[in-house]
């Protein structure tokens, strides 16, 4: 009887903790799209209006939003006892965070802050959709509770986020290139970094994508055979990720050797994005494999 009473007390305490944390999660879930909107607005004011306050505070606001989002993902993980990558809408939130965090790294490394408006709109869109439709799941398949699973998926998402960012830089580079060729010196020419800086930012995104995909593939090769009886190295999703990894590896080597530069590397970044899109959507729709957890 005493043990039963203790167990009941423990369960009530645990339920109270979950309720308290769920309230916090709900508040953060509502706040995050608002924070991302404020962030995009600040970067937009800095880019289009040269607002001095926005230029001064936008990077600080970026750091605050990224830290808030990281805390939100951590809180979801410990409250529901699984990494927040078990549904499409959880994944969208992680992807929003990955885009913002990857951009923060690129901005810090390149010292160029003019492209944030274009990149961070993606984070706002992803988080808005996530916040509108996300559901709190306490019961998920045991395989989805693995920390290895979380690391594998999170590193892959950081890789895909970096691929998306590199494609955006590719588009911005080509837009600026054609503006210069056509002797049109409008807002794109005046506000964007020069072609050399955009190419350097693109390279940082490519290296970040390659590093993240390397970790995701290694984690998959080590862990997935033990996690899935049906695991196969011929899985279409795995082959698609490996193809991306190979393309980026060859691109980095060729870029370092000077074999490809400028418009060519930008075009390859855009091609890689569409390969990633194919891997994440079309392959999932038409091919089955262990990457489907249902």
mmCIF file of C-alpha atoms in Angstrom:
data_model
loop_
_atom_site.group_PDB
_atom_site.id
_atom_site.type_symbol
_atom_site.label_atom_id
_atom_site.label_comp_id
_atom_site.label_asym_id
_atom_site.label_seq_id
_atom_site.Cartn_x
_atom_site.Cartn_y
_atom_site.Cartn_z
ATOM 1 C CA UNK A 1 0.000 0.000 0.000
ATOM 2 C CA UNK A 2 2.833 2.361 0.901
ATOM 3 C CA UNK A 3 4.611 1.643 -2.409
ATOM 4 C CA UNK A 4 1.367 2.096 -4.307
ATOM 5 C CA UNK A 5 0.796 5.457 -2.593
ATOM 6 C CA UNK A 6 4.350 6.552 -3.464
ATOM 7 C CA UNK A 7 3.856 5.476 -7.075
ATOM 8 C CA UNK A 8 0.563 7.388 -7.287
ATOM 9 C CA UNK A 9 2.223 10.485 -5.819
ATOM 10 C CA UNK A 10 5.067 10.157 -8.335
ATOM 11 C CA UNK A 11 2.596 9.863 -11.220
ATOM 12 C CA UNK A 12 0.702 12.958 -10.059
ATOM 13 C CA UNK A 13 3.938 14.894 -9.689
ATOM 14 C CA UNK A 14 5.045 13.808 -13.146
ATOM 15 C CA UNK A 15 1.667 14.770 -14.638
ATOM 16 C CA UNK A 16 1.913 18.187 -12.961
ATOM 17 C CA UNK A 17 5.424 18.683 -14.376
ATOM 18 C CA UNK A 18 4.261 17.713 -17.876
ATOM 19 C CA UNK A 19 1.291 20.107 -17.600
ATOM 20 C CA UNK A 20 3.571 22.941 -16.453
ATOM 21 C CA UNK A 21 6.100 22.282 -19.232
ATOM 22 C CA UNK A 22 3.306 21.935 -21.805
ATOM 23 C CA UNK A 23 2.043 25.401 -20.892
ATOM 24 C CA UNK A 24 5.571 26.743 -21.403
ATOM 25 C CA UNK A 25 5.834 24.919 -24.731
ATOM 26 C CA UNK A 26 2.501 26.376 -25.870
ATOM 27 C CA UNK A 27 3.633 29.904 -24.985
ATOM 28 C CA UNK A 28 6.923 29.447 -26.869
ATOM 29 C CA UNK A 29 5.092 27.851 -29.794
ATOM 30 C CA UNK A 30 2.954 30.991 -30.113
ATOM 31 C CA UNK A 31 5.873 33.353 -29.484
ATOM 32 C CA UNK A 32 8.318 31.878 -32.010
ATOM 33 C CA UNK A 33 6.516 32.952 -35.219
ATOM 34 C CA UNK A 34 6.111 36.428 -33.700
ATOM 35 C CA UNK A 35 9.828 36.548 -32.884
ATOM 36 C CA UNK A 36 10.769 35.378 -36.379
ATOM 37 C CA UNK A 37 8.441 37.982 -37.906
ATOM 38 C CA UNK A 38 10.124 40.691 -35.797
ATOM 39 C CA UNK A 39 13.516 39.351 -36.893
ATOM 40 C CA UNK A 40 12.585 39.410 -40.598
ATOM 41 C CA UNK A 41 11.112 42.891 -40.152
ATOM 42 C CA UNK A 42 14.345 44.157 -38.551
ATOM 43 C CA UNK A 43 16.497 42.701 -41.335
ATOM 44 C CA UNK A 44 14.051 44.096 -43.918
ATOM 45 C CA UNK A 45 14.194 47.583 -42.376
ATOM 46 C CA UNK A 46 17.987 47.430 -42.419
ATOM 47 C CA UNK A 47 18.090 46.255 -46.056
ATOM 48 C CA UNK A 48 15.377 48.394 -47.669
ATOM 49 C CA UNK A 49 15.258 51.492 -45.416
ATOM 50 C CA UNK A 50 18.773 51.707 -43.933
ATOM 51 C CA UNK A 51 17.214 52.011 -40.462
ATOM 52 C CA UNK A 52 20.111 52.599 -38.073
ATOM 53 C CA UNK A 53 18.443 50.839 -35.124
ATOM 54 C CA UNK A 54 17.815 47.754 -37.258
ATOM 55 C CA UNK A 55 21.412 47.662 -38.476
ATOM 56 C CA UNK A 56 22.621 47.928 -34.883
ATOM 57 C CA UNK A 57 20.334 45.355 -33.221
ATOM 58 C CA UNK A 58 19.405 42.804 -35.891
ATOM 59 C CA UNK A 59 22.299 40.406 -35.165
ATOM 60 C CA UNK A 60 21.588 40.561 -31.423
ATOM 61 C CA UNK A 61 17.926 39.804 -32.098
ATOM 62 C CA UNK A 62 18.993 36.880 -34.296
ATOM 63 C CA UNK A 63 21.040 35.405 -31.431
ATOM 64 C CA UNK A 64 18.115 35.828 -29.001
ATOM 65 C CA UNK A 65 15.641 34.133 -31.360
ATOM 66 C CA UNK A 66 18.009 31.230 -32.056
ATOM 67 C CA UNK A 67 18.543 30.689 -28.307
ATOM 68 C CA UNK A 68 14.786 30.856 -27.607
ATOM 69 C CA UNK A 69 14.163 28.332 -30.369
ATOM 70 C CA UNK A 70 16.890 26.029 -29.045
ATOM 71 C CA UNK A 71 15.303 26.159 -25.575
ATOM 72 C CA UNK A 72 11.888 25.372 -27.102
ATOM 73 C CA UNK A 73 13.259 22.285 -28.882
ATOM 74 C CA UNK A 74 15.069 21.172 -25.706
ATOM 75 C CA UNK A 75 11.878 21.610 -23.657
ATOM 76 C CA UNK A 76 9.863 19.534 -26.144
ATOM 77 C CA UNK A 77 12.497 16.795 -26.010
ATOM 78 C CA UNK A 78 12.571 16.425 -22.222
ATOM 79 C CA UNK A 79 8.795 16.874 -21.788
ATOM 80 C CA UNK A 80 7.660 14.321 -24.371
ATOM 81 C CA UNK A 81 10.702 12.038 -24.038
ATOM 82 C CA UNK A 82 11.609 11.968 -27.717
ATOM 83 C CA UNK A 83 13.544 14.197 -30.143
ATOM 84 C CA UNK A 84 11.226 16.737 -31.826
ATOM 85 C CA UNK A 85 11.498 15.084 -35.254
ATOM 86 C CA UNK A 86 8.644 12.551 -35.139
ATOM 87 C CA UNK A 87 6.087 14.483 -37.229
ATOM 88 C CA UNK A 88 6.248 16.765 -40.265
ATOM 89 C CA UNK A 89 5.406 19.820 -38.142
ATOM 90 C CA UNK A 90 8.070 19.051 -35.535
ATOM 91 C CA UNK A 91 10.571 18.644 -38.374
ATOM 92 C CA UNK A 92 9.512 21.999 -39.840
ATOM 93 C CA UNK A 93 10.317 23.662 -36.510
ATOM 94 C CA UNK A 94 13.750 22.010 -36.409
ATOM 95 C CA UNK A 95 14.280 23.082 -40.028
ATOM 96 C CA UNK A 96 13.341 26.678 -39.143
ATOM 97 C CA UNK A 97 15.883 26.580 -36.322
ATOM 98 C CA UNK A 98 18.517 24.971 -38.566
ATOM 99 C CA UNK A 99 18.138 27.681 -41.232
ATOM 100 C CA UNK A 100 18.406 30.480 -38.647
ATOM 101 C CA UNK A 101 21.349 28.871 -36.834
ATOM 102 C CA UNK A 102 23.199 28.111 -40.086
ATOM 103 C CA UNK A 103 22.650 31.673 -41.276
ATOM 104 C CA UNK A 104 23.954 33.015 -37.936
ATOM 105 C CA UNK A 105 27.166 31.013 -38.428
ATOM 106 C CA UNK A 106 27.531 32.238 -42.027
ATOM 107 C CA UNK A 107 26.881 35.854 -41.029
ATOM 108 C CA UNK A 108 29.476 35.665 -38.273
ATOM 109 C CA UNK A 109 32.082 34.008 -40.503
ATOM 110 C CA UNK A 110 31.575 36.268 -43.523
ATOM 111 C CA UNK A 111 30.916 39.540 -41.621
ATOM 112 C CA UNK A 112 28.226 40.267 -44.251
ATOM 113 C CA UNK A 113 24.761 40.978 -42.825
ATOM 114 C CA UNK A 114 22.823 42.150 -45.882
ATOM 115 C CA UNK A 115 21.283 38.827 -46.932
ATOM 116 C CA UNK A 116 19.480 37.915 -43.700
ATOM 117 C CA UNK A 117 16.099 39.182 -44.911
ATOM 118 C CA UNK A 118 16.048 36.642 -47.754
ATOM 119 C CA UNK A 119 17.232 33.693 -45.646
ATOM 120 C CA UNK A 120 15.243 34.295 -42.460
ATOM 121 C CA UNK A 121 11.935 34.522 -44.325
ATOM 122 C CA UNK A 122 12.332 30.756 -44.734
ATOM 123 C CA UNK A 123 12.622 30.274 -40.961
ATOM 124 C CA UNK A 124 9.534 32.427 -40.386
ATOM 125 C CA UNK A 125 7.509 30.460 -42.940
ATOM 126 C CA UNK A 126 8.606 27.039 -41.611
ATOM 127 C CA UNK A 127 7.941 27.989 -37.974
ATOM 128 C CA UNK A 128 4.576 29.582 -38.763
ATOM 129 C CA UNK A 129 3.331 26.378 -40.424
ATOM 130 C CA UNK A 130 4.763 24.312 -37.555
ATOM 131 C CA UNK A 131 3.158 26.445 -34.841
ATOM 132 C CA UNK A 132 -0.237 26.337 -36.549
ATOM 133 C CA UNK A 133 -0.444 22.564 -36.922
ATOM 134 C CA UNK A 134 1.961 20.916 -34.446
ATOM 135 C CA UNK A 135 0.537 18.399 -31.968
ATOM 136 C CA UNK A 136 2.012 17.193 -28.679
ATOM 137 C CA UNK A 137 2.667 13.443 -28.865
ATOM 138 C CA UNK A 138 3.363 11.412 -25.729
ATOM 139 C CA UNK A 139 3.069 8.025 -27.447
ATOM 140 C CA UNK A 140 5.488 7.388 -30.325
ATOM 141 C CA UNK A 141 7.265 4.235 -31.576
ATOM 142 C CA UNK A 142 10.211 3.350 -29.349
ATOM 143 C CA UNK A 143 12.663 3.750 -32.225
ATOM 144 C CA UNK A 144 11.772 7.455 -32.408
ATOM 145 C CA UNK A 145 12.883 7.985 -28.796
ATOM 146 C CA UNK A 146 16.504 7.163 -29.591
ATOM 147 C CA UNK A 147 19.011 10.003 -29.179
ATOM 148 C CA UNK A 148 20.930 8.526 -32.124
ATOM 149 C CA UNK A 149 17.798 8.925 -34.217
ATOM 150 C CA UNK A 150 17.537 12.560 -33.134
ATOM 151 C CA UNK A 151 21.191 13.267 -33.967
ATOM 152 C CA UNK A 152 20.905 11.521 -37.345
ATOM 153 C CA UNK A 153 17.801 13.480 -38.349
ATOM 154 C CA UNK A 154 18.952 16.804 -36.851
ATOM 155 C CA UNK A 155 22.320 16.703 -38.645
ATOM 156 C CA UNK A 156 20.569 15.796 -41.910
ATOM 157 C CA UNK A 157 18.184 18.739 -41.450
ATOM 158 C CA UNK A 158 21.075 21.128 -40.768
ATOM 159 C CA UNK A 159 22.622 19.820 -43.977
ATOM 160 C CA UNK A 160 19.403 20.392 -45.937
ATOM 161 C CA UNK A 161 19.010 23.858 -44.384
ATOM 162 C CA UNK A 162 22.548 24.752 -45.474
ATOM 163 C CA UNK A 163 21.792 23.413 -48.963
ATOM 164 C CA UNK A 164 18.751 25.708 -49.106
ATOM 165 C CA UNK A 165 20.827 28.684 -47.958
ATOM 166 C CA UNK A 166 23.528 27.968 -50.554
ATOM 167 C CA UNK A 167 20.812 27.876 -53.251
ATOM 168 C CA UNK A 168 19.454 31.255 -52.086
ATOM 169 C CA UNK A 169 22.966 32.700 -52.295
ATOM 170 C CA UNK A 170 23.262 31.171 -55.758
ATOM 171 C CA UNK A 171 20.071 32.942 -56.859
ATOM 172 C CA UNK A 172 21.163 36.249 -55.296
ATOM 173 C CA UNK A 173 24.564 35.942 -57.006
ATOM 174 C CA UNK A 174 22.976 35.324 -60.415
ATOM 175 C CA UNK A 175 20.480 38.172 -59.897
ATOM 176 C CA UNK A 176 23.294 40.590 -59.025
ATOM 177 C CA UNK A 177 25.447 39.309 -61.908
ATOM 178 C CA UNK A 178 22.675 39.967 -64.444
ATOM 179 C CA UNK A 179 21.938 43.384 -62.887
ATOM 180 C CA UNK A 180 25.584 44.351 -63.406
ATOM 181 C CA UNK A 181 25.683 42.925 -66.948
ATOM 182 C CA UNK A 182 22.546 44.904 -67.846
ATOM 183 C CA UNK A 183 23.924 48.097 -66.251
ATOM 184 C CA UNK A 184 20.969 48.247 -63.875
ATOM 185 C CA UNK A 185 22.131 49.660 -60.549
ATOM 186 C CA UNK A 186 18.982 49.475 -58.451
ATOM 187 C CA UNK A 187 18.300 48.239 -54.928
ATOM 188 C CA UNK A 188 19.764 44.767 -55.605
ATOM 189 C CA UNK A 189 23.087 46.271 -56.701
ATOM 190 C CA UNK A 190 23.187 48.878 -53.940
ATOM 191 C CA UNK A 191 22.177 46.678 -51.019
ATOM 192 C CA UNK A 192 23.561 43.192 -51.661
ATOM 193 C CA UNK A 193 27.185 42.278 -50.904
ATOM 194 C CA UNK A 194 29.470 42.163 -53.941
ATOM 195 C CA UNK A 195 29.794 39.018 -56.063
ATOM 196 C CA UNK A 196 32.983 37.909 -54.313
ATOM 197 C CA UNK A 197 31.346 38.118 -50.871
ATOM 198 C CA UNK A 198 28.247 36.230 -52.047
ATOM 199 C CA UNK A 199 30.512 33.517 -53.451
ATOM 200 C CA UNK A 200 32.342 33.276 -50.118
ATOM 201 C CA UNK A 201 29.049 33.046 -48.200
ATOM 202 C CA UNK A 202 27.885 30.356 -50.602
ATOM 203 C CA UNK A 203 31.087 28.402 -49.961
ATOM 204 C CA UNK A 204 30.595 28.587 -46.170
ATOM 205 C CA UNK A 205 27.054 27.219 -46.624
ATOM 206 C CA UNK A 206 28.372 24.425 -48.860
ATOM 207 C CA UNK A 207 31.037 23.409 -46.321
ATOM 208 C CA UNK A 208 28.431 23.447 -43.530
ATOM 209 C CA UNK A 209 26.102 21.289 -45.649
ATOM 210 C CA UNK A 210 28.880 18.821 -46.470
ATOM 211 C CA UNK A 211 29.975 18.535 -42.824
ATOM 212 C CA UNK A 212 26.415 17.988 -41.572
ATOM 213 C CA UNK A 213 25.616 15.401 -44.252
ATOM 214 C CA UNK A 214 28.875 13.594 -43.441
ATOM 215 C CA UNK A 215 27.795 13.238 -39.806
ATOM 216 C CA UNK A 216 24.258 12.192 -40.800
ATOM 217 C CA UNK A 217 25.565 9.488 -43.153
ATOM 218 C CA UNK A 218 28.101 8.167 -40.626
ATOM 219 C CA UNK A 219 25.456 8.066 -37.880
ATOM 220 C CA UNK A 220 23.138 6.263 -40.263
ATOM 221 C CA UNK A 221 25.716 3.665 -41.275
ATOM 222 C CA UNK A 222 26.579 2.949 -37.624
ATOM 223 C CA UNK A 223 23.136 3.029 -36.008
ATOM 224 C CA UNK A 224 20.488 2.197 -38.604
ATOM 225 C CA UNK A 225 21.528 -1.466 -39.200
ATOM 226 C CA UNK A 226 20.935 -2.141 -35.489
ATOM 227 C CA UNK A 227 17.682 -0.161 -35.394
ATOM 228 C CA UNK A 228 15.944 -1.626 -38.437
ATOM 229 C CA UNK A 229 15.807 -5.271 -39.461
ATOM 230 C CA UNK A 230 14.829 -4.108 -42.958
ATOM 231 C CA UNK A 231 17.800 -1.738 -43.280
ATOM 232 C CA UNK A 232 19.405 -1.655 -46.719
ATOM 233 C CA UNK A 233 22.284 0.419 -48.056
ATOM 234 C CA UNK A 234 20.274 0.593 -51.297
ATOM 235 C CA UNK A 235 17.497 2.604 -49.622
ATOM 236 C CA UNK A 236 16.503 5.394 -52.086
ATOM 237 C CA UNK A 237 16.615 8.126 -49.412
ATOM 238 C CA UNK A 238 20.091 7.046 -48.328
ATOM 239 C CA UNK A 239 21.286 6.934 -51.935
ATOM 240 C CA UNK A 240 19.867 10.411 -52.549
ATOM 241 C CA UNK A 241 21.687 11.804 -49.510
ATOM 242 C CA UNK A 242 24.908 10.062 -50.571
ATOM 243 C CA UNK A 243 24.579 11.591 -54.060
ATOM 244 C CA UNK A 244 24.211 15.043 -52.504
ATOM 245 C CA UNK A 245 27.197 14.439 -50.245
ATOM 246 C CA UNK A 246 29.311 13.347 -53.226
ATOM 247 C CA UNK A 247 28.223 16.348 -55.321
ATOM 248 C CA UNK A 248 29.139 18.764 -52.540
ATOM 249 C CA UNK A 249 32.446 17.017 -51.851
ATOM 250 C CA UNK A 250 33.448 17.225 -55.517
ATOM 251 C CA UNK A 251 32.280 20.847 -55.618
ATOM 252 C CA UNK A 252 34.392 21.829 -52.597
ATOM 253 C CA UNK A 253 37.510 20.153 -54.026
ATOM 254 C CA UNK A 254 36.961 21.702 -57.466
ATOM 255 C CA UNK A 255 36.351 25.121 -55.890
ATOM 256 C CA UNK A 256 39.529 24.903 -53.813
ATOM 257 C CA UNK A 257 41.551 23.917 -56.888
ATOM 258 C CA UNK A 258 40.025 26.739 -58.904
ATOM 259 C CA UNK A 259 38.436 24.405 -61.465
ATOM 260 C CA UNK A 260 34.988 25.958 -60.997
ATOM 261 C CA UNK A 261 34.064 29.396 -59.715
ATOM 262 C CA UNK A 262 31.443 32.073 -59.969
ATOM 263 C CA UNK A 263 28.284 31.269 -61.916
ATOM 264 C CA UNK A 264 29.170 27.583 -62.287
ATOM 265 C CA UNK A 265 29.366 26.910 -58.542
ATOM 266 C CA UNK A 266 26.175 28.953 -58.028
ATOM 267 C CA UNK A 267 24.337 26.918 -60.661
ATOM 268 C CA UNK A 268 25.535 23.700 -58.997
ATOM 269 C CA UNK A 269 24.190 24.978 -55.658
ATOM 270 C CA UNK A 270 20.755 25.418 -57.211
ATOM 271 C CA UNK A 271 20.925 21.960 -58.849
ATOM 272 C CA UNK A 272 21.889 20.442 -55.476
ATOM 273 C CA UNK A 273 18.859 22.104 -53.874
ATOM 274 C CA UNK A 274 16.512 20.453 -56.382
ATOM 275 C CA UNK A 275 18.207 17.096 -55.787
ATOM 276 C CA UNK A 276 17.612 17.610 -52.051
ATOM 277 C CA UNK A 277 13.990 18.547 -52.731
ATOM 278 C CA UNK A 278 13.601 15.399 -54.831
ATOM 279 C CA UNK A 279 15.165 13.318 -52.066
ATOM 280 C CA UNK A 280 12.891 14.754 -49.357
ATOM 281 C CA UNK A 281 9.607 14.724 -51.293
ATOM 282 C CA UNK A 282 9.371 12.627 -54.467
ATOM 283 C CA UNK A 283 11.394 9.673 -53.126
ATOM 284 C CA UNK A 284 9.268 9.626 -49.951
ATOM 285 C CA UNK A 285 6.074 9.625 -52.012
ATOM 286 C CA UNK A 286 6.923 6.888 -54.505
ATOM 287 C CA UNK A 287 9.441 4.644 -52.754
ATOM 288 C CA UNK A 288 9.129 2.732 -49.503
ATOM 289 C CA UNK A 289 11.976 1.981 -47.142
ATOM 290 C CA UNK A 290 13.111 2.068 -43.541
ATOM 291 C CA UNK A 291 12.985 5.878 -43.589
ATOM 292 C CA UNK A 292 9.226 5.475 -43.313
ATOM 293 C CA UNK A 293 8.476 4.806 -39.674
ATOM 294 C CA UNK A 294 4.800 3.903 -39.936
#
